[in-house]
Structures are given as structure tokens and as C-alpha cells.
mmCIF file of C-alpha atoms in Angstrom:
data_model
loop_
_atom_site.group_PDB
_atom_site.id
_atom_site.type_symbol
_atom_site.label_atom_id
_atom_site.label_comp_id
_atom_site.label_asym_id
_atom_site.label_seq_id
_atom_site.Cartn_x
_atom_site.Cartn_y
_atom_site.Cartn_z
ATOM 1 C CA ARG A 1493 -15.437 41.665 -3.140
ATOM 2 C CA VAL A 1494 -18.260 40.994 -5.500
ATOM 3 C CA TYR A 1495 -17.916 41.497 -9.259
ATOM 4 C CA VAL A 1496 -20.884 41.601 -11.584
ATOM 5 C CA ASN A 1497 -21.027 41.347 -15.383
ATOM 6 C CA TYR A 1498 -24.069 42.515 -17.373
ATOM 7 C CA CYS A 1499 -25.216 41.739 -20.848
ATOM 8 C CA THR A 1500 -26.631 44.643 -22.715
ATOM 9 C CA ALA A 1501 -29.135 45.119 -25.554
ATOM 10 C CA GLY A 1502 -27.850 44.556 -29.014
ATOM 11 C CA LEU A 1503 -26.176 41.178 -28.577
ATOM 12 C CA VAL A 1504 -26.852 38.984 -31.615
ATOM 13 C CA ASP A 1505 -25.717 35.616 -32.929
ATOM 14 C CA TYR A 1506 -24.005 34.973 -36.235
ATOM 15 C CA SER A 1507 -27.399 34.975 -37.970
ATOM 16 C CA GLY A 1508 -28.363 38.353 -36.568
ATOM 17 C CA ASN A 1509 -30.898 37.000 -34.063
ATOM 18 C CA ASN A 1510 -31.145 39.172 -30.860
ATOM 19 C CA LEU A 1511 -30.332 37.568 -27.568
ATOM 20 C CA GLY A 1512 -33.759 36.916 -26.135
ATOM 21 C CA TYR A 1513 -33.044 37.496 -22.515
ATOM 22 C CA CYS A 1514 -30.350 39.497 -20.836
ATOM 23 C CA SER A 1515 -29.280 38.785 -17.295
ATOM 24 C CA TYR A 1516 -26.082 39.127 -15.181
ATOM 25 C CA GLY A 1517 -23.529 36.943 -13.528
ATOM 26 C CA GLU A 1518 -21.469 37.554 -10.435
ATOM 27 C CA PHE A 1519 -18.515 35.969 -8.604
ATOM 28 C CA TYR A 1520 -16.727 36.595 -5.355
ATOM 29 C CA THR A 1521 -13.109 37.131 -4.845
ATOM 30 C CA ALA A 1522 -11.049 35.646 -1.880
ATOM 31 C CA ASP A 1523 -9.500 37.826 0.780
ATOM 32 C CA ASP A 1524 -5.870 36.971 -0.255
ATOM 33 C CA LEU A 1525 -3.779 35.560 -3.066
ATOM 34 C CA ASP A 1526 -3.872 31.788 -3.818
ATOM 35 C CA VAL A 1527 -0.337 30.512 -3.498
ATOM 36 C CA GLU A 1528 -1.164 26.920 -2.509
ATOM 37 C CA ALA A 1529 -1.822 24.053 -4.905
ATOM 38 C CA PRO A 1530 -4.950 21.985 -4.304
ATOM 39 C CA VAL A 1531 -4.542 18.997 -1.888
ATOM 40 C CA VAL A 1532 -6.524 15.807 -1.552
ATOM 41 C CA VAL A 1533 -8.249 15.818 1.917
ATOM 42 C CA SER A 1534 -10.190 12.512 1.606
ATOM 43 C CA SER A 1535 -10.980 9.724 -0.781
ATOM 44 C CA ASN A 1536 -13.178 6.727 -0.989
ATOM 45 C CA ILE A 1537 -10.164 4.536 -1.763
ATOM 46 C CA SER A 1538 -6.590 4.352 -0.455
ATOM 47 C CA ASP A 1539 -3.455 3.010 -1.876
ATOM 48 C CA GLY A 1540 -3.248 -0.702 -1.545
ATOM 49 C CA ILE A 1541 -7.049 -1.248 -0.914
ATOM 50 C CA THR A 1542 -8.369 -4.720 -1.824
ATOM 51 C CA GLU A 1543 -11.669 -6.441 -2.508
ATOM 52 C CA LEU A 1544 -13.169 -3.617 -4.507
ATOM 53 C CA ALA A 1545 -16.377 -4.302 -6.532
ATOM 54 C CA ILE A 1546 -15.813 -4.413 -10.282
ATOM 55 C CA ASN A 1547 -18.123 -1.384 -10.621
ATOM 56 C CA THR A 1548 -16.480 0.889 -8.107
ATOM 57 C CA PRO A 1549 -16.104 4.549 -9.058
ATOM 58 C CA PHE A 1550 -13.223 6.614 -7.559
ATOM 59 C CA LYS A 1551 -13.726 9.804 -5.625
ATOM 60 C CA PHE A 1552 -11.080 12.334 -4.462
ATOM 61 C CA ASN A 1553 -12.104 15.363 -2.332
ATOM 62 C CA PHE A 1554 -9.920 18.394 -2.513
ATOM 63 C CA ASP A 1555 -9.398 21.365 -0.212
ATOM 64 C CA GLU A 1556 -10.423 23.891 -2.964
ATOM 65 C CA PRO A 1557 -12.156 24.019 -6.355
ATOM 66 C CA LEU A 1558 -10.353 22.508 -9.263
ATOM 67 C CA GLY A 1559 -10.019 24.157 -12.710
ATOM 68 C CA VAL A 1560 -12.135 22.794 -15.497
ATOM 69 C CA ASP A 1561 -9.498 23.488 -18.170
ATOM 70 C CA CYS A 1562 -6.909 21.472 -16.337
ATOM 71 C CA LEU A 1563 -9.181 18.557 -15.946
ATOM 72 C CA ALA A 1564 -9.903 18.577 -19.624
ATOM 73 C CA ASN A 1565 -6.050 18.395 -20.333
ATOM 74 C CA ALA A 1566 -5.195 16.029 -17.391
ATOM 75 C CA THR A 1567 -3.706 12.660 -17.969
ATOM 76 C CA ILE A 1568 -5.756 9.835 -16.487
ATOM 77 C CA SER A 1569 -4.463 6.278 -16.698
ATOM 78 C CA LEU A 1570 -6.148 3.117 -15.437
ATOM 79 C CA SER A 1571 -4.262 -0.149 -16.204
ATOM 80 C CA ASP A 1572 -3.990 -3.695 -15.091
ATOM 81 C CA GLY A 1573 -0.374 -3.815 -16.424
ATOM 82 C CA VAL A 1574 -1.531 -5.187 -19.728
ATOM 83 C CA ASN A 1575 -4.793 -3.439 -20.659
ATOM 84 C CA SER A 1576 -5.788 0.220 -20.269
ATOM 85 C CA TYR A 1577 -9.292 1.322 -19.439
ATOM 86 C CA GLU A 1578 -11.114 4.524 -20.411
ATOM 87 C CA VAL A 1579 -12.218 6.631 -17.552
ATOM 88 C CA ASP A 1580 -14.973 9.317 -17.458
ATOM 89 C CA ALA A 1581 -13.909 12.221 -15.296
ATOM 90 C CA SER A 1582 -16.165 14.909 -13.831
ATOM 91 C CA LEU A 1583 -16.212 17.520 -11.011
ATOM 92 C CA THR A 1584 -18.830 17.681 -8.353
ATOM 93 C CA ASN A 1585 -19.371 19.380 -4.903
ATOM 94 C CA SER A 1586 -18.650 22.832 -6.284
ATOM 95 C CA ARG A 1587 -15.729 21.419 -8.224
ATOM 96 C CA LYS A 1588 -14.004 20.222 -5.098
ATOM 97 C CA THR A 1589 -14.658 16.515 -5.795
ATOM 98 C CA LEU A 1590 -13.029 14.604 -8.664
ATOM 99 C CA LEU A 1591 -15.170 11.635 -9.663
ATOM 100 C CA LEU A 1592 -13.589 8.961 -11.884
ATOM 101 C CA GLU A 1593 -15.872 6.238 -13.429
ATOM 102 C CA PRO A 1594 -14.427 3.492 -15.522
ATOM 103 C CA SER A 1595 -16.433 3.215 -18.776
ATOM 104 C CA GLU A 1596 -16.824 -0.502 -18.206
ATOM 105 C CA ASN A 1597 -16.800 -2.932 -15.259
ATOM 106 C CA LEU A 1598 -13.288 -3.977 -14.309
ATOM 107 C CA ALA A 1599 -12.086 -7.604 -14.256
ATOM 108 C CA ALA A 1600 -12.388 -9.570 -11.027
ATOM 109 C CA SER A 1601 -9.384 -10.625 -8.959
ATOM 110 C CA THR A 1602 -7.125 -8.197 -10.717
ATOM 111 C CA ASP A 1603 -4.575 -5.690 -9.617
ATOM 112 C CA TYR A 1604 -4.887 -2.148 -11.018
ATOM 113 C CA ASN A 1605 -3.022 1.104 -10.957
ATOM 114 C CA LEU A 1606 -4.731 4.501 -11.264
ATOM 115 C CA VAL A 1607 -2.671 7.597 -12.028
ATOM 116 C CA VAL A 1608 -4.002 11.205 -12.420
ATOM 117 C CA GLU A 1609 -1.631 14.006 -13.452
ATOM 118 C CA GLY A 1610 -2.194 17.597 -14.346
ATOM 119 C CA LEU A 1611 -5.001 18.767 -12.063
ATOM 120 C CA CYS A 1612 -4.914 22.339 -10.916
ATOM 121 C CA ASP A 1613 -6.969 25.113 -9.233
ATOM 122 C CA TYR A 1614 -8.354 28.228 -10.866
ATOM 123 C CA VAL A 1615 -5.041 30.029 -10.627
ATOM 124 C CA GLY A 1616 -3.273 27.180 -12.369
ATOM 125 C CA LEU A 1617 -1.324 25.787 -9.407
ATOM 126 C CA THR A 1618 -0.792 22.069 -10.141
ATOM 127 C CA ALA A 1619 -1.788 19.453 -7.623
ATOM 128 C CA ASP A 1620 0.445 16.494 -6.886
ATOM 129 C CA ALA A 1621 -0.156 13.497 -9.079
ATOM 130 C CA LEU A 1622 -2.518 10.774 -7.793
ATOM 131 C CA ASN A 1623 -1.146 7.263 -7.840
ATOM 132 C CA VAL A 1624 -3.259 4.554 -6.328
ATOM 133 C CA ASN A 1625 -2.821 0.725 -6.479
ATOM 134 C CA PHE A 1626 -5.829 -1.505 -5.756
ATOM 135 C CA SER A 1627 -7.283 -4.869 -6.471
ATOM 136 C CA THR A 1628 -10.879 -6.120 -7.216
ATOM 137 C CA SER A 1629 -12.732 -8.852 -5.459
ATOM 138 C CA ASP A 1630 -13.269 -12.285 -6.927
ATOM 139 C CA SER A 1631 -16.907 -11.562 -7.610
ATOM 140 C CA VAL A 1632 -17.756 -11.042 -11.347
ATOM 141 C CA VAL A 1633 -21.178 -9.487 -10.355
ATOM 142 C CA ALA A 1634 -21.495 -5.688 -10.033
ATOM 143 C CA ASP A 1635 -22.380 -4.516 -6.591
ATOM 144 C CA THR A 1636 -25.855 -3.033 -6.617
ATOM 145 C CA GLN A 1637 -26.908 -3.498 -2.972
ATOM 146 C CA GLY A 1638 -26.327 -0.932 -0.186
ATOM 147 C CA PRO A 1639 -24.282 -1.816 2.964
ATOM 148 C CA THR A 1640 -26.067 -3.304 5.939
ATOM 149 C CA MET A 1641 -25.237 -1.799 9.357
ATOM 150 C CA SER A 1642 -25.153 -3.595 12.584
ATOM 151 C CA LEU A 1643 -24.544 -2.334 16.138
ATOM 152 C CA LEU A 1644 -21.673 -3.770 18.043
ATOM 153 C CA SER A 1645 -21.509 -1.573 21.069
ATOM 154 C CA PRO A 1646 -23.758 -0.840 22.960
ATOM 155 C CA VAL A 1647 -25.849 -3.734 21.761
ATOM 156 C CA GLN A 1648 -29.213 -3.122 20.165
ATOM 157 C CA ASN A 1649 -31.986 -2.223 22.668
ATOM 158 C CA SER A 1650 -29.686 -2.131 25.698
ATOM 159 C CA ALA A 1651 -30.439 0.077 28.622
ATOM 160 C CA ASP A 1652 -28.568 2.094 31.286
ATOM 161 C CA ILE A 1653 -25.754 2.920 28.927
ATOM 162 C CA ASN A 1654 -22.894 4.983 30.348
ATOM 163 C CA LEU A 1655 -23.139 8.621 29.163
ATOM 164 C CA ASP A 1656 -19.529 8.606 28.039
ATOM 165 C CA SER A 1657 -19.923 5.570 25.810
ATOM 166 C CA SER A 1658 -18.751 5.510 22.311
ATOM 167 C CA ILE A 1659 -20.817 3.836 19.582
ATOM 168 C CA VAL A 1660 -19.325 1.148 17.440
ATOM 169 C CA ILE A 1661 -21.096 -0.082 14.281
ATOM 170 C CA SER A 1662 -19.978 -2.682 11.673
ATOM 171 C CA PHE A 1663 -20.837 -3.203 7.998
ATOM 172 C CA ASP A 1664 -21.208 -6.259 5.797
ATOM 173 C CA GLU A 1665 -18.965 -4.631 3.161
ATOM 174 C CA LYS A 1666 -16.517 -1.812 2.634
ATOM 175 C CA ILE A 1667 -18.102 1.558 2.834
ATOM 176 C CA ASP A 1668 -17.191 4.983 1.415
ATOM 177 C CA PRO A 1669 -15.535 6.588 4.536
ATOM 178 C CA THR A 1670 -16.159 10.058 3.148
ATOM 179 C CA THR A 1671 -19.982 9.510 3.645
ATOM 180 C CA LEU A 1672 -19.764 8.569 7.317
ATOM 181 C CA SER A 1673 -20.877 12.117 8.204
ATOM 182 C CA GLY A 1674 -24.162 11.020 6.666
ATOM 183 C CA VAL A 1675 -24.700 8.598 9.648
ATOM 184 C CA TYR A 1676 -26.768 10.630 12.149
ATOM 185 C CA VAL A 1677 -26.651 9.931 15.876
ATOM 186 C CA SER A 1678 -29.661 11.557 17.524
ATOM 187 C CA PHE A 1679 -31.763 11.281 20.695
ATOM 188 C CA ASN A 1680 -35.379 11.486 21.805
ATOM 189 C CA THR A 1681 -36.223 12.471 25.399
ATOM 190 C CA THR A 1682 -38.990 10.839 27.309
ATOM 191 C CA SER A 1683 -40.843 14.150 27.421
ATOM 192 C CA THR A 1684 -40.814 14.930 23.732
ATOM 193 C CA SER A 1685 -41.080 13.151 20.414
ATOM 194 C CA SER A 1686 -38.727 15.550 18.725
ATOM 195 C CA SER A 1687 -35.287 14.220 17.609
ATOM 196 C CA TYR A 1688 -32.030 16.140 18.184
ATOM 197 C CA ARG A 1689 -28.805 15.266 16.361
ATOM 198 C CA ILE A 1690 -25.688 14.632 18.574
ATOM 199 C CA SER A 1691 -22.427 16.272 17.424
ATOM 200 C CA GLY A 1692 -19.374 14.157 17.357
ATOM 201 C CA SER A 1693 -16.859 12.474 15.036
ATOM 202 C CA TRP A 1694 -16.473 9.050 13.328
ATOM 203 C CA ASP A 1695 -13.356 6.939 12.923
ATOM 204 C CA TYR A 1696 -13.324 4.244 10.371
ATOM 205 C CA ASP A 1697 -11.287 1.001 10.473
ATOM 206 C CA SER A 1698 -11.302 -0.290 6.865
ATOM 207 C CA ALA A 1699 -9.608 -3.553 7.863
ATOM 208 C CA LEU A 1700 -12.476 -4.525 10.206
ATOM 209 C CA ASP A 1701 -15.221 -2.600 8.373
ATOM 210 C CA GLN A 1702 -16.132 -0.927 11.568
ATOM 211 C CA ALA A 1703 -16.758 2.720 12.535
ATOM 212 C CA THR A 1704 -16.641 4.340 15.990
ATOM 213 C CA PHE A 1705 -18.590 7.432 16.968
ATOM 214 C CA VAL A 1706 -17.330 9.632 19.855
ATOM 215 C CA ALA A 1707 -19.703 12.444 20.894
ATOM 216 C CA ASP A 1708 -18.278 15.864 21.488
ATOM 217 C CA ASP A 1709 -20.026 15.844 24.880
ATOM 218 C CA VAL A 1710 -21.513 13.032 26.904
ATOM 219 C CA LEU A 1711 -24.686 11.375 25.614
ATOM 220 C CA ARG A 1712 -28.016 12.755 26.758
ATOM 221 C CA ALA A 1713 -29.385 11.311 29.923
ATOM 222 C CA ASN A 1714 -32.769 9.440 30.061
ATOM 223 C CA SER A 1715 -32.994 9.357 26.308
ATOM 224 C CA THR A 1716 -33.231 6.922 23.496
ATOM 225 C CA ILE A 1717 -30.284 7.124 21.203
ATOM 226 C CA TYR A 1718 -30.742 6.346 17.498
ATOM 227 C CA VAL A 1719 -28.246 5.698 14.755
ATOM 228 C CA TYR A 1720 -29.553 6.529 11.331
ATOM 229 C CA PRO A 1721 -27.391 5.944 8.156
ATOM 230 C CA HIS A 1722 -29.284 8.564 6.165
ATOM 231 C CA TYR A 1723 -26.547 9.174 3.550
ATOM 232 C CA LEU A 1724 -24.115 6.243 4.079
ATOM 233 C CA TYR A 1725 -22.862 4.600 0.835
ATOM 234 C CA ASP A 1726 -20.626 1.705 -0.010
ATOM 235 C CA LEU A 1727 -17.651 2.070 -2.350
ATOM 236 C CA ALA A 1728 -19.809 1.254 -5.399
ATOM 237 C CA GLY A 1729 -22.097 4.177 -4.617
ATOM 238 C CA ASN A 1730 -25.028 2.161 -3.094
ATOM 239 C CA LYS A 1731 -27.027 3.769 -0.290
ATOM 240 C CA SER A 1732 -27.708 2.043 3.079
ATOM 241 C CA THR A 1733 -31.263 1.910 4.250
ATOM 242 C CA THR A 1734 -30.813 0.264 7.688
ATOM 243 C CA SER A 1735 -31.243 2.169 11.029
ATOM 244 C CA TYR A 1736 -31.108 1.207 14.662
ATOM 245 C CA GLY A 1737 -31.886 2.578 18.088
ATOM 246 C CA TYR A 1738 -30.848 1.995 21.639
#
């Protein structure tokens, strides 16, 4: 159902000035009651992750929008066991993504603990607390370069590839796995210059810094297959600009 609220003539501020422009707002209700608390469905970091750049932000994607009021009152703690760090918190992606950015670069070669408590949805159902341990790399320099992608299998410019082949790519640093959907696999046929995206899924191995693409169907015959990291980012938020084709 759609609900609409209107502003009417006669609205004034404390000084008696008329509201210069009247419009309306609307919102849509769901088809059932919300009885489930929000749940994290993906994140750019995982508990126990190592070798993070000192300027890494933290991103948590939820299955439903979060409430702004709860975020304002949430408890967010980032500590190395001795010192505590201030964290700027915001909601993006229609309030489904919690973005946490330390107000200063972290120390190199240091263990940290991040805890977030008190998040909830619009109804007020409270999410489970987030508790993540991680460590930074030994580099004291902030990461400002995007990841470089290399083809492992099939090799670059190879021919006569089996149509049921999976595609394996590697990176020179840890990537944000939530952005792998921004790596497009597409094909051009010999009869047209148009490019068509191939549907499929990615699986990321953070230990090897490798990702494997498996197409929903077999690859297109007699075609050139391209891999484009259009919207692929590393953990520090830097975008990749490399692209490859077979």
C-alpha cells in the first residue's frame, strides 16, 4: 500500500515566514509484519582477517534497511587493547549497508577488535552484535592504488577453450569480495561488435587472493570472452582499472 502525506498552505516558521514550496512525500508498506531482526549477509572483512591496509574502512551489508535512530545510539568500539579509536558511521545502499571509517589511519602491524552493538531495523528489532578481530599489515603507507587483476585460467589470449570452463583470476592484494559482482564477464561474436554479459557466480578465496567464475550455462561458442573489473575495489576502497580478454 502507498501512503502519501501533503503539506498545505499556511505553514510558517517561528518568525512567521510562509513555507515557500509545498510538496508531498510517500512511502510504501510491506505485505506482512516484520518479525525478523536485520542480519549481516556480506562484509568486506571477516573475523581473523590479516594484512589490512592502515586506511581500510569496514562495510557490513544487511538483509534489510537499518534504523537511523538506532545507529545514532549504537555503541561502536574500535580498540587495539590499549588505545581506542573514533569511528565515523553512516548508512548507504538504501540504509542496508553500514559503513565504518576510522577517523585516522590505524597503526601498522597491530591487532584490533571492532564491536558494534545496538543496530536495529525500522521496527526496532535489534541485530546481533558485530565482533570482528583483525590485524593490519606492516606497511605504514596508506593504500591508494587499485588492485591489479591477472588471468590464471584460461591463460590470456588462449584459443579453443572448452565451453564448460570456469574462469580463475588472481589479484595482487586483498579485494572487497562484496564488489566481485562488478567484474563483468562478457562475449563478442565473430558476426557482431556488440558485447553481451554472461550470467554466473563468483567464489572468492581470500587466502589465495583468487576468484573463480562459473557461468550459469556453458560459454558462448566461437566468441571472444572478456573479463572487465568495472566496479571491483580493494579493501581500502580503491578501484581496479585492469581488463583482459580471451
